[in-house]
PDB file of C-alpha atoms in Angstrom:
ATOM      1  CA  UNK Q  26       2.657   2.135  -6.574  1.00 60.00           C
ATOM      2  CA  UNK Q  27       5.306   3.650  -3.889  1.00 67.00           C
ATOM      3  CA  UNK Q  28       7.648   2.081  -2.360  1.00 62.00           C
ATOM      4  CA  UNK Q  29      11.654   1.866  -2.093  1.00 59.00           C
ATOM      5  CA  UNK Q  30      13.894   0.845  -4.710  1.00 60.00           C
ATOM      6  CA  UNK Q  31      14.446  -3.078  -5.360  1.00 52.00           C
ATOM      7  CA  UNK Q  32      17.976  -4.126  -3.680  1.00 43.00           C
ATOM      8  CA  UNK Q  33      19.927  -6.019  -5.829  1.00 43.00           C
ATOM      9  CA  UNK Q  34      22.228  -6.757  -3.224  1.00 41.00           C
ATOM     10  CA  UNK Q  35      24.333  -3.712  -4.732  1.00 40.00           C
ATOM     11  CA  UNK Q  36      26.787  -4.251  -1.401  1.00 39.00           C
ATOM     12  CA  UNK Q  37      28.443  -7.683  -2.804  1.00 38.00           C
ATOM     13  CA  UNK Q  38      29.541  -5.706  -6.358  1.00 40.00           C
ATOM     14  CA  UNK Q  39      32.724  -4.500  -7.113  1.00 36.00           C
ATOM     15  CA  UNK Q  40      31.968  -0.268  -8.114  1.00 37.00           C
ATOM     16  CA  UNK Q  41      32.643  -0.857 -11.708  1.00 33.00           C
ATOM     17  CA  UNK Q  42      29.617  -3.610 -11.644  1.00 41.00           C
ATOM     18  CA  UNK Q  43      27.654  -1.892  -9.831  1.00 45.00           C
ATOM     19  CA  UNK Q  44      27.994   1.301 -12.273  1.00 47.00           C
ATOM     20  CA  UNK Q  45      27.517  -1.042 -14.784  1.00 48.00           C
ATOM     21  CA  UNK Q  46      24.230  -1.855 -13.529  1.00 50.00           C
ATOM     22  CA  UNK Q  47      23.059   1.510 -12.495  1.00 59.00           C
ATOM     23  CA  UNK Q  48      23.364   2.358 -16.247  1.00 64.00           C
ATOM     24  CA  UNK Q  49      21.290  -0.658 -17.146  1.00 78.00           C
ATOM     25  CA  UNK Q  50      18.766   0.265 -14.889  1.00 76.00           C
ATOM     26  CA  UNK Q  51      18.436   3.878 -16.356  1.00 83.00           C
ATOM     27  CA  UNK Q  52      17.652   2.815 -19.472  1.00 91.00           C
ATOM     28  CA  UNK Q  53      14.486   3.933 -20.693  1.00 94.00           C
ATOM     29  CA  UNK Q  54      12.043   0.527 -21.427  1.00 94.00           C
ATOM     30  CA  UNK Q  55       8.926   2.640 -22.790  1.00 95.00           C
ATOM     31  CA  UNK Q  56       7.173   5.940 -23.201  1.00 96.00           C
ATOM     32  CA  UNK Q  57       3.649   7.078 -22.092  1.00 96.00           C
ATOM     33  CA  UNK Q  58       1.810   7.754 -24.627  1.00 95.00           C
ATOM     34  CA  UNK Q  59       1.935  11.448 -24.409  1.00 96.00           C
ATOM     35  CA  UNK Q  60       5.633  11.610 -23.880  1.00 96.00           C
ATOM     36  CA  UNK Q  61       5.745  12.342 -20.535  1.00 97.00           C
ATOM     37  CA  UNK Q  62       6.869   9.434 -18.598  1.00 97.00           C
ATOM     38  CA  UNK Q  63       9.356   7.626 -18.819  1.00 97.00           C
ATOM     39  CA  UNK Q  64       9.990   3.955 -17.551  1.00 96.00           C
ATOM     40  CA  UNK Q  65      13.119   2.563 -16.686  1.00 96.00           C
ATOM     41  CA  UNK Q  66      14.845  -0.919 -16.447  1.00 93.00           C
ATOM     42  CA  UNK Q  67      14.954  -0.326 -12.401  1.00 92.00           C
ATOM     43  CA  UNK Q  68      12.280  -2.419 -10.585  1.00 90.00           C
ATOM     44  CA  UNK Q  69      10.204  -0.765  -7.583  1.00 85.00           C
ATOM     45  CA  UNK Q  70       9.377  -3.161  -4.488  1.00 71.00           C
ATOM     46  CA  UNK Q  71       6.047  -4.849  -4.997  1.00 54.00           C
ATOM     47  CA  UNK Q  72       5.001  -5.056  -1.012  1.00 52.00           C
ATOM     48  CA  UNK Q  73       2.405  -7.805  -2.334  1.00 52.00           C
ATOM     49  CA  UNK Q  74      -0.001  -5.168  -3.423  1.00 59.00           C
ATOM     50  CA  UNK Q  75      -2.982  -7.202  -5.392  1.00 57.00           C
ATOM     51  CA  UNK Q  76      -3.245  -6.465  -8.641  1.00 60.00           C
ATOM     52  CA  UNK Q  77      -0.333  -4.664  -9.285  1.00 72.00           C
ATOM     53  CA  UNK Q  78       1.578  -7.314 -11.197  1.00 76.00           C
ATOM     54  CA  UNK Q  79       4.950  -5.227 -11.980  1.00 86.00           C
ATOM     55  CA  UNK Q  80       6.216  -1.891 -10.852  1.00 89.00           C
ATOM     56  CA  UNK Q  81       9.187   1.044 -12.412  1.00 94.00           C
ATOM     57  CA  UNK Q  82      10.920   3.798 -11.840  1.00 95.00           C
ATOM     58  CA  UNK Q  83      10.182   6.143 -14.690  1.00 97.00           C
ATOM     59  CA  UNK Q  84      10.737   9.902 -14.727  1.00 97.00           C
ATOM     60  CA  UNK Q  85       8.430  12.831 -15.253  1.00 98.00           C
ATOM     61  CA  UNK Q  86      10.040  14.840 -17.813  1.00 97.00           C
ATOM     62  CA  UNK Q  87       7.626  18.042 -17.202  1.00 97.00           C
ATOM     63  CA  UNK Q  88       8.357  17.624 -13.521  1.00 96.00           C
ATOM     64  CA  UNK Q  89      12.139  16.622 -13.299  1.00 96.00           C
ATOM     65  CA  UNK Q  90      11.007  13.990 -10.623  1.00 96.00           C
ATOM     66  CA  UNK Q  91      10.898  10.299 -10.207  1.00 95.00           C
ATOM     67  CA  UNK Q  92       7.781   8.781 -10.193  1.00 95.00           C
ATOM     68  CA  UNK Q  93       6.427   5.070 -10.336  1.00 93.00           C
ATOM     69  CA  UNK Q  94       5.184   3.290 -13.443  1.00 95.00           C
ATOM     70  CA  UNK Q  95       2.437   0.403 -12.050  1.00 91.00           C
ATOM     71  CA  UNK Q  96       1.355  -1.815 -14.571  1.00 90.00           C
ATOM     72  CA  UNK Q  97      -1.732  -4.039 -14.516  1.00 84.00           C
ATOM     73  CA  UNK Q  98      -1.905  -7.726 -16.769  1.00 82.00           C
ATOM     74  CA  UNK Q  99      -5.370  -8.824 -17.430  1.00 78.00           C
ATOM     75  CA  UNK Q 100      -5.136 -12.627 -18.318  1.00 74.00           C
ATOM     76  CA  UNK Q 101      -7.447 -12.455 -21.439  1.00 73.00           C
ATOM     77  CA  UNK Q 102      -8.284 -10.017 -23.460  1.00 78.00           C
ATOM     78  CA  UNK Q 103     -12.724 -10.600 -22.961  1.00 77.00           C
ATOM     79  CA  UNK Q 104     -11.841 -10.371 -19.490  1.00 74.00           C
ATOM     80  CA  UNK Q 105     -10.676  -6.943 -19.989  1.00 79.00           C
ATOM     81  CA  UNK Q 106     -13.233  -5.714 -22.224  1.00 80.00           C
ATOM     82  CA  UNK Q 107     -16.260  -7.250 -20.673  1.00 79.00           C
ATOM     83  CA  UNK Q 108     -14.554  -4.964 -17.040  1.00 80.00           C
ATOM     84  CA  UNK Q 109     -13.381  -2.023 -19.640  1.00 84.00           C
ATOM     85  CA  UNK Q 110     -16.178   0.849 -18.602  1.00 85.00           C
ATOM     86  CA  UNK Q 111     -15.715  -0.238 -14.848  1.00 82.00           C
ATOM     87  CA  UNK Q 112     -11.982  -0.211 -14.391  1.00 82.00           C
ATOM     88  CA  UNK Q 113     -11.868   3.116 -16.164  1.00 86.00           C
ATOM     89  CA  UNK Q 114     -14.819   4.265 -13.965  1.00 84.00           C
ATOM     90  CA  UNK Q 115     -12.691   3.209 -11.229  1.00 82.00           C
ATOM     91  CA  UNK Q 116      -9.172   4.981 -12.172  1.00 87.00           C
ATOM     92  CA  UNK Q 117     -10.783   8.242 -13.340  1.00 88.00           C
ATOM     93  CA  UNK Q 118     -11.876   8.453  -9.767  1.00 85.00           C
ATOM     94  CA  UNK Q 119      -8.422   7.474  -8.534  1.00 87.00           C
ATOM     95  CA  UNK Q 120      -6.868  10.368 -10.347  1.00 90.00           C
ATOM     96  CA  UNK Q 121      -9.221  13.069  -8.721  1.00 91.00           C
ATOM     97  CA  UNK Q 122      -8.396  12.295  -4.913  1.00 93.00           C
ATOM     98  CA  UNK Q 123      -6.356  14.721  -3.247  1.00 95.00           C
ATOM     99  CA  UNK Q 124      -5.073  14.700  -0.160  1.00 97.00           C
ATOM    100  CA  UNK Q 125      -2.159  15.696   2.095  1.00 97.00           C
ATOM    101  CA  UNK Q 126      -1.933  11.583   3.235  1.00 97.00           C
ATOM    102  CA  UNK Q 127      -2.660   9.722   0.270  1.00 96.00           C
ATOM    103  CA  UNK Q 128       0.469   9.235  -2.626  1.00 93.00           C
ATOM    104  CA  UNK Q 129      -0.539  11.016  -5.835  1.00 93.00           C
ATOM    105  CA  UNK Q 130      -2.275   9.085  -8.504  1.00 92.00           C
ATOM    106  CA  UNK Q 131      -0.986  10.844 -11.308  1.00 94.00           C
ATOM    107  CA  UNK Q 132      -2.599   9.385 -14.925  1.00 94.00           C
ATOM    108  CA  UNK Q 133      -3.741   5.712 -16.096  1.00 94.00           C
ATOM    109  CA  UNK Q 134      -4.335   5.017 -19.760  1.00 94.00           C
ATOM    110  CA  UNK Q 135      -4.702   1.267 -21.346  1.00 91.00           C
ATOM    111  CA  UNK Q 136      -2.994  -0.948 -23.812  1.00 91.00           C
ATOM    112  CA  UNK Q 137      -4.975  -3.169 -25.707  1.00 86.00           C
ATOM    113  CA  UNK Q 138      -2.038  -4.235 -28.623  1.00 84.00           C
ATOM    114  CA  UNK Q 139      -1.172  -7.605 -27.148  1.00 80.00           C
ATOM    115  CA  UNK Q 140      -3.191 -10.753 -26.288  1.00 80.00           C
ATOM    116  CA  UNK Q 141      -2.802  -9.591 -22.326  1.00 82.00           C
ATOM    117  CA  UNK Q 142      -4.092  -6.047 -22.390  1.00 86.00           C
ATOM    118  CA  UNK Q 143      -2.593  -3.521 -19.593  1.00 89.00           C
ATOM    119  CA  UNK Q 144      -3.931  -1.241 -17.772  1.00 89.00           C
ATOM    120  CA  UNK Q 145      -0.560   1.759 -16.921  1.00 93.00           C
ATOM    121  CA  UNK Q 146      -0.903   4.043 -13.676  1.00 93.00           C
ATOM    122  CA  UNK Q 147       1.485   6.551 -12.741  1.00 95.00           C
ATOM    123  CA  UNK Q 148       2.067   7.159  -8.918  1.00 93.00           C
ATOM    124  CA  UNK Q 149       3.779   9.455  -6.397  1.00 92.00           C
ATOM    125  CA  UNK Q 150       7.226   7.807  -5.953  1.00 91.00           C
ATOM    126  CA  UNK Q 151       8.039   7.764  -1.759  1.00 88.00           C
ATOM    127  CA  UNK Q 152      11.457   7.460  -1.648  1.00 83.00           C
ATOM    128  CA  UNK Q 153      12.096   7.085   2.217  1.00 81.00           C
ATOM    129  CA  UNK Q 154      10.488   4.005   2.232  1.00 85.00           C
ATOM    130  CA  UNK Q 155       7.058   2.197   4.652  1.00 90.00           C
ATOM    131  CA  UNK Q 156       6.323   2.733   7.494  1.00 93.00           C
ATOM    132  CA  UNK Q 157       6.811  -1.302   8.091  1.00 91.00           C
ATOM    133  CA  UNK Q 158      11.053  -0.547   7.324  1.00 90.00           C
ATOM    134  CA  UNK Q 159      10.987   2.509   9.857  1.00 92.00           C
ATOM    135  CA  UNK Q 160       9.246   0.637  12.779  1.00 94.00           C
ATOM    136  CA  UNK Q 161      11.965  -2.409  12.011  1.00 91.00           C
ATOM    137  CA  UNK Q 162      14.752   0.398  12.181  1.00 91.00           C
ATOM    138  CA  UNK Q 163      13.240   2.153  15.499  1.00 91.00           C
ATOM    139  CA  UNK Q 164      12.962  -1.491  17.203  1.00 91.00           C
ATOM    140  CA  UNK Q 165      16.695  -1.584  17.300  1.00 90.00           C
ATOM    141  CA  UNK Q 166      16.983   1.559  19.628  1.00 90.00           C
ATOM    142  CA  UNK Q 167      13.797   1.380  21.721  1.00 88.00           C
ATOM    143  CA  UNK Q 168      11.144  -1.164  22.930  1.00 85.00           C
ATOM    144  CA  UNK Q 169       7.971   1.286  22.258  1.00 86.00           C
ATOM    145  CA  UNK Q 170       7.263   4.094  19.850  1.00 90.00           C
ATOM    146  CA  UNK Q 171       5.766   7.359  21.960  1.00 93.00           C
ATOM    147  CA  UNK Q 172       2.764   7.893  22.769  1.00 96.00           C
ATOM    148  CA  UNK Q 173       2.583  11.286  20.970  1.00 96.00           C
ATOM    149  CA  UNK Q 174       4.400   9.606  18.063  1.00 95.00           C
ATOM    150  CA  UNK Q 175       1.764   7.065  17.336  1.00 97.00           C
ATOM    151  CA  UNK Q 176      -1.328   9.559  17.961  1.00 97.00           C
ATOM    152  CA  UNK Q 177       0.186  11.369  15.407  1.00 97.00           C
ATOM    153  CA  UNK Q 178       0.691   8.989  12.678  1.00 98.00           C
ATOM    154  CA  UNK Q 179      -2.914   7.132  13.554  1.00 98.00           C
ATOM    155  CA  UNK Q 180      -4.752  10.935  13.270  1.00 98.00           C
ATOM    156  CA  UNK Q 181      -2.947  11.687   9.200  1.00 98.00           C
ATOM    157  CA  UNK Q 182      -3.997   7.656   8.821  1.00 98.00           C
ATOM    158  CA  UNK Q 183      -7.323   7.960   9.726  1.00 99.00           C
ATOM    159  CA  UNK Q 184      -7.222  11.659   7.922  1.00 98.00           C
ATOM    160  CA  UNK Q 185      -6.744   9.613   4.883  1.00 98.00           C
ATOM    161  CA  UNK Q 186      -9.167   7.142   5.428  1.00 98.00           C
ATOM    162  CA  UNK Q 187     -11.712   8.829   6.209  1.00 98.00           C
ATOM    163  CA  UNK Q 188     -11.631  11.042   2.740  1.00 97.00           C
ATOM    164  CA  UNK Q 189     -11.496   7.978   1.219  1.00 95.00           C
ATOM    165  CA  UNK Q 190     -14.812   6.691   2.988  1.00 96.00           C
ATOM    166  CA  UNK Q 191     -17.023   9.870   1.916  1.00 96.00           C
ATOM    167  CA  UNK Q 192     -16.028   9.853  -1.255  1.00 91.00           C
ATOM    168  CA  UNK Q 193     -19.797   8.913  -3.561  1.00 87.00           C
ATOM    169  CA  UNK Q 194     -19.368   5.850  -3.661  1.00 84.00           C
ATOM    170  CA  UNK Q 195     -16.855   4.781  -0.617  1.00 89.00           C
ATOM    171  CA  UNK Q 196     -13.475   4.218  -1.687  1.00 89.00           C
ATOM    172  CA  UNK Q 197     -12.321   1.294   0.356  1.00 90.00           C
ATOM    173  CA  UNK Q 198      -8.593   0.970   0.537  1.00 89.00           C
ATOM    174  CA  UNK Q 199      -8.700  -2.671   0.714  1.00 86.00           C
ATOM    175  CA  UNK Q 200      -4.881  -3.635   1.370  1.00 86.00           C
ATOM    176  CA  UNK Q 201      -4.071  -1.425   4.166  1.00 93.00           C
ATOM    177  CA  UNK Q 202      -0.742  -2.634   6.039  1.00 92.00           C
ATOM    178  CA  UNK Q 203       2.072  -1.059   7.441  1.00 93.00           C
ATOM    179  CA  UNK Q 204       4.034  -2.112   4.118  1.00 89.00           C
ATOM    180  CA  UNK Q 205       1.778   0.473   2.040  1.00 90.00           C
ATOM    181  CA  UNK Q 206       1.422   2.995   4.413  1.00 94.00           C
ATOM    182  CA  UNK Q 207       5.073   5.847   3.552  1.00 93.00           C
ATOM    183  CA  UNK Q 208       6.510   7.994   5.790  1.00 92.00           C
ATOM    184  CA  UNK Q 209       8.985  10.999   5.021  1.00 89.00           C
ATOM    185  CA  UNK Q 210      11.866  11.988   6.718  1.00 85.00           C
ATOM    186  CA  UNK Q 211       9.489  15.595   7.632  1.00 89.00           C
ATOM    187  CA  UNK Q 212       6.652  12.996   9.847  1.00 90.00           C
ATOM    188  CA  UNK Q 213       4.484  13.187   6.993  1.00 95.00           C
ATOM    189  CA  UNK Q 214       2.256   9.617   6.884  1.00 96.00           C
ATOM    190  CA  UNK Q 215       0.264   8.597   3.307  1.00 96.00           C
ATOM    191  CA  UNK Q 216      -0.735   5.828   2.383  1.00 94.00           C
ATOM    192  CA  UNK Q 217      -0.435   4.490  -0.820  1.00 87.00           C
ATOM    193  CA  UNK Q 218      -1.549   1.817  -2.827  1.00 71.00           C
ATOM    194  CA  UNK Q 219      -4.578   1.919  -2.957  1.00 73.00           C
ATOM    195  CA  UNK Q 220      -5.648  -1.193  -5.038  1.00 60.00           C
ATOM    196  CA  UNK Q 221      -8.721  -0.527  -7.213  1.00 55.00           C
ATOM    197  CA  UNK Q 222     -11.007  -3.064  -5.865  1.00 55.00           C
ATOM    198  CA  UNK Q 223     -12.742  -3.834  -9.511  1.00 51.00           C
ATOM    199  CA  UNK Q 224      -9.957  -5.356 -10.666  1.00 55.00           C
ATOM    200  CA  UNK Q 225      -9.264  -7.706  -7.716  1.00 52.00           C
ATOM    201  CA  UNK Q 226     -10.433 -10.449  -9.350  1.00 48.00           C
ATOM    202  CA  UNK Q 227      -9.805  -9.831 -12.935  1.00 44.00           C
ATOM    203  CA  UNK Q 228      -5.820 -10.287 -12.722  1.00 45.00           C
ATOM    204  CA  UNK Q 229      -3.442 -12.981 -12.015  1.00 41.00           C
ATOM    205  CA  UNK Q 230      -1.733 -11.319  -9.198  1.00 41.00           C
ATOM    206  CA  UNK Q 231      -2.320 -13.787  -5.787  1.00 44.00           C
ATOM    207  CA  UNK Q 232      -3.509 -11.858  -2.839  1.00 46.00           C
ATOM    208  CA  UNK Q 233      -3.308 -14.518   0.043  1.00 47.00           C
ATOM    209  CA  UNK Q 234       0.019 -13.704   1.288  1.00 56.00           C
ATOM    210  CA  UNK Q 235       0.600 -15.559   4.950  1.00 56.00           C
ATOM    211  CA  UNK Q 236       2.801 -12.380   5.792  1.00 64.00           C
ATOM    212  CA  UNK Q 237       0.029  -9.651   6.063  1.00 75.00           C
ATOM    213  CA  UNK Q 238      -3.076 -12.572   6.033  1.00 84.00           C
ATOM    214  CA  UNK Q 239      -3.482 -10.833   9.453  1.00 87.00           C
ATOM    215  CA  UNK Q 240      -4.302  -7.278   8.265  1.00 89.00           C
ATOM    216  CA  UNK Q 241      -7.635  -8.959   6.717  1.00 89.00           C
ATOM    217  CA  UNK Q 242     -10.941  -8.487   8.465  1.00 91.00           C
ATOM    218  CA  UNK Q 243     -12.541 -11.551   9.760  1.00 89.00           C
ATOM    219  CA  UNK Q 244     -15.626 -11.004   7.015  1.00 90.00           C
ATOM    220  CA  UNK Q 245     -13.102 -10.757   4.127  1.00 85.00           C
ATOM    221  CA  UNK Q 246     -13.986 -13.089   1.152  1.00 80.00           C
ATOM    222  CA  UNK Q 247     -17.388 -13.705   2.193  1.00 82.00           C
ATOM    223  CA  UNK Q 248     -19.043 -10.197   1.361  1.00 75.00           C
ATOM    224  CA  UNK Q 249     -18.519  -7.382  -0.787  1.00 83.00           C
ATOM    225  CA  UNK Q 250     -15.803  -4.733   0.746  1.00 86.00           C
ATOM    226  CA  UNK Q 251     -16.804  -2.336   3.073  1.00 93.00           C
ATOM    227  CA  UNK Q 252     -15.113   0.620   4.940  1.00 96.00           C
ATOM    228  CA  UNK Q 253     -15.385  -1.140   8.302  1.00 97.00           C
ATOM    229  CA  UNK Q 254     -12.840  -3.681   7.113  1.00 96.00           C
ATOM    230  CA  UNK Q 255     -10.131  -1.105   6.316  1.00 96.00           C
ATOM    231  CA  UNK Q 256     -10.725   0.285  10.539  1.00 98.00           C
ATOM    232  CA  UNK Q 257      -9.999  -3.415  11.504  1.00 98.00           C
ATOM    233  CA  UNK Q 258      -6.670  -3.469   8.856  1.00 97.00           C
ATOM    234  CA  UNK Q 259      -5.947  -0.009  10.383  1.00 98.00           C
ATOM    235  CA  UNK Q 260      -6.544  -1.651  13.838  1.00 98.00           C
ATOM    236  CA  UNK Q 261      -3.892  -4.354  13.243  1.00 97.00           C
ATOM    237  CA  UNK Q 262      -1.923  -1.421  11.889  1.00 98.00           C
ATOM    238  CA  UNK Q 263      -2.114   0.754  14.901  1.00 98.00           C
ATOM    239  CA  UNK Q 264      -1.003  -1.997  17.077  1.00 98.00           C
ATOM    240  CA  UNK Q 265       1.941  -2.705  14.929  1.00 96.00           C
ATOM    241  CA  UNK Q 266       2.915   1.087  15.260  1.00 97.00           C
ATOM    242  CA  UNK Q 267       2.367   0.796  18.708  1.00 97.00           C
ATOM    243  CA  UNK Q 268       3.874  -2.313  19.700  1.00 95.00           C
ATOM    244  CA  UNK Q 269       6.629  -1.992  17.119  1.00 94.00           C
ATOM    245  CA  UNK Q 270       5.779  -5.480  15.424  1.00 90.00           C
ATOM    246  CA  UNK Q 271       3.390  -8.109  16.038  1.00 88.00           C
ATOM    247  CA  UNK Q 272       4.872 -11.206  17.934  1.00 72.00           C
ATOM    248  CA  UNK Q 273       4.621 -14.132  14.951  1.00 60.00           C
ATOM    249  CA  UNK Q 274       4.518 -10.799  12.426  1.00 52.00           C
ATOM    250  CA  UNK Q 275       4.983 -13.375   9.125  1.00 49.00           C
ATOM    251  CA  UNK Q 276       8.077 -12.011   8.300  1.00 53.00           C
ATOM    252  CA  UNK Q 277       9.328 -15.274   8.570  1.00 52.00           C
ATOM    253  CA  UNK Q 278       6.449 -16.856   6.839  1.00 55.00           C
ATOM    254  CA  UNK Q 279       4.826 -17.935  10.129  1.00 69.00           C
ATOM    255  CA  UNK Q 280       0.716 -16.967  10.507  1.00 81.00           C
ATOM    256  CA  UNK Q 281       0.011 -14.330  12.961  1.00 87.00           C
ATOM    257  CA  UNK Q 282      -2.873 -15.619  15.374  1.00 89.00           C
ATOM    258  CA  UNK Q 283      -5.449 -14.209  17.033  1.00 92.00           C
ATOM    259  CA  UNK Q 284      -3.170 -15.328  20.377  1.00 93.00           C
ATOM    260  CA  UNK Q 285      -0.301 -13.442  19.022  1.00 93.00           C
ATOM    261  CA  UNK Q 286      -2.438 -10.436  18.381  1.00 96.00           C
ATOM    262  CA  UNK Q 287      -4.461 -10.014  22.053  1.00 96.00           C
ATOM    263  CA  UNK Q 288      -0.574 -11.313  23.619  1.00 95.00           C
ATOM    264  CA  UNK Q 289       0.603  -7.548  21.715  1.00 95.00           C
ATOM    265  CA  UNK Q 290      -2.520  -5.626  23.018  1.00 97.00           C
ATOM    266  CA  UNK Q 291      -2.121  -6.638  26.532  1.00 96.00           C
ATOM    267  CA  UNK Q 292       1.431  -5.832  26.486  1.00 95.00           C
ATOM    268  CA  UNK Q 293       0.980  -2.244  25.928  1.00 96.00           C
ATOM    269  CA  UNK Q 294       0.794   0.154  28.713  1.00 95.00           C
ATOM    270  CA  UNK Q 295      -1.708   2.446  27.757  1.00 97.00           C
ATOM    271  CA  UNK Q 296      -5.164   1.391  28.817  1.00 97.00           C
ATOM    272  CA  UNK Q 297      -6.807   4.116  26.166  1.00 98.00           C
ATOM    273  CA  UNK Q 298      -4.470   2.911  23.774  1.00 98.00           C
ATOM    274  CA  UNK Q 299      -5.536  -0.754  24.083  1.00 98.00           C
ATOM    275  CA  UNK Q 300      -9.151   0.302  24.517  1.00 98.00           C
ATOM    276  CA  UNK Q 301      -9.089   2.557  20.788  1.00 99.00           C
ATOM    277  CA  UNK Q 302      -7.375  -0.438  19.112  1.00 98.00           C
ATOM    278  CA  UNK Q 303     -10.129  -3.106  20.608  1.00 98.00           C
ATOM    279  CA  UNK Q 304     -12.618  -0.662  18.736  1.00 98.00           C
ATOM    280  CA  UNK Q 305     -11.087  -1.242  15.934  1.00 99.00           C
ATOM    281  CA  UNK Q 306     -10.717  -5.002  15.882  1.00 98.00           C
ATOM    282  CA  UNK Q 307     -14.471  -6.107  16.677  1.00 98.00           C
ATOM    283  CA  UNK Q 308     -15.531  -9.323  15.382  1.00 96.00           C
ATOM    284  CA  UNK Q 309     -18.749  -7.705  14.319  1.00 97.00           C
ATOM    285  CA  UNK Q 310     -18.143  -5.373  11.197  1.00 97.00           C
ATOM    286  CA  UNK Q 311     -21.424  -3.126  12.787  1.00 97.00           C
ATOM    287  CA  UNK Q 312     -19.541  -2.836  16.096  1.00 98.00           C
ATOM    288  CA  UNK Q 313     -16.044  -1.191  14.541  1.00 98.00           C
ATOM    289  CA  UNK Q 314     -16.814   3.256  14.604  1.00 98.00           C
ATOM    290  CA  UNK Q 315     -16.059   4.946  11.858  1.00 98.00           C
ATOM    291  CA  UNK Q 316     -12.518   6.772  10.599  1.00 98.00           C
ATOM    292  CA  UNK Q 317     -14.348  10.057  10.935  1.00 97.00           C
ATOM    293  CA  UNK Q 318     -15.386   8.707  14.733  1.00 98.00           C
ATOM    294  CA  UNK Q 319     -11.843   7.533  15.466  1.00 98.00           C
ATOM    295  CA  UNK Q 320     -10.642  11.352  14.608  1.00 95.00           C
TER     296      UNK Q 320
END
């Protein structure tokens, strides 16, 4: 998956350690099976992505560029193979999206050798970090993002999701926060992660994390994933952009209510602004319009 390099908290070391531990983290772990990629030691910030139990920095050596190693741990090995023909359904179709706001899915292959098979997916690697550690840096400077600012990043988000949405059969991002949604230093929004929803329940990675518990539709865990629950995690999203964080956000392991959430909408000044992000957040799954319709 994307995301920002893990800090090790590099500022307490002395230069020679910290040297020392840059050269540890080069240090190539494991080669793709057709040479091309490269992992390294140095670990890539999870952001609580389901599934995706460990993440690298490995290098493209046909490229020249850094790019993200993403490794999946299936607890048993039937587990795996009685799933087999679906996950690879499901990551051949990853690999042929393309678009402008959506991080690369490069190449997946599996590895069957140990007890815990694998599956291996190489990703776009977005250096400048999520959107979540931009809005925390802009809240030091000013109390609102701009109006313009916000319609812009909402229009490449919904861009995104609505490719995903037409796609035969609907891709459903299914973990869409502000911690996997990138932005570069250019303006340019993708989101990334997105979690193959086969596998979901097939791995030992825990998705209930009281930190982004909020970003879940209402109807989550009681039906089968649809797109209308990634326009209510956009929803919650767009009010986060808006409002510049969530009062109660979970950063500090508190859960975000529905209080805390209708508190942030009223606060904002914009009555259209508040009225698109109601759309969004309808109880009623039926009720919520479309990406395309939110264009």
């Amino acid at each position: 998956m994307p995301g920002s390099r893990s800090s090790n908290d590099q500022e307490h070391k002395s230069p020679r350690e910290s040297g020392e531990d840059s050269e540890d983290e080069s240090e190539i772990l494991e080669e793709s099976p057709c040479g091309r990629w490269l992992k390294r030691r140095e670990e890539v910030e999870q952001r609580d992505v389901p599934g995706i139990d460990c993440a690298y920095l490995a290098m493209d050596t046909e490229e020249g560029v850094e790019v993200v190693w993403n490794e999946v741990q299936f607890s048993e090995r039937k587990n795996f193979k009685a799933q087999e023909d679906k996950i690879r359904a499901v990551f051949e179709n990853l690999t042929r999206l393309e678009h402008p706001n959506i991080v690369k899915f490069h190449k997946y292959w599996t590895d069957t050798h140990d007890d815990k098979p694998r599956v291996i997916f190489i990703t776009e690697y977005m250096s400048s970090g999520s959107l979540k550690q931009f809005l925390k840096r802009t809240k030091r400077n000013v109390k609102r993002l701009p109006l313009s600012a916000w319609k812009r990043w909402c229009t490449q988000i919904l861009s995104a999701l609505s490719y995903l949405h037409s796609c035969q059969p609907a891709i459903v991002h299914a973990n869409l926060t502000c911690d996997t949604i990138f932005i570069q230093h250019n303006g340019l929004v993708k989101i990334g992660s997105v979690a193959p929803d086969a596998i979901h329940q097939h791995v030992k990675t825990c998705r209930e994390k009281m930190k982004s518990m909020h970003f879940l539709a209402p109807e989550y865990g009681t039906s089968v994933t649809t797109p209308s629950m990634d326009i209510y995690s956009f929803g919650i999203c767009a009010l986060e952009m808006a409002a510049l964080e969530i009062q109660g956000n979970g950063d500090s392991g508190s859960l975000v209510t529905e209080e805390h959430i209708n508190r942030t909408i009223e606060a904002l000044e914009d009555p259209s602004q508040r009225d698109f992000i109601r759309r969004c957040l309808k109880t009623d799954p039926k009720e919520r319009p479309g990406a395309r319709e939110l264009l």
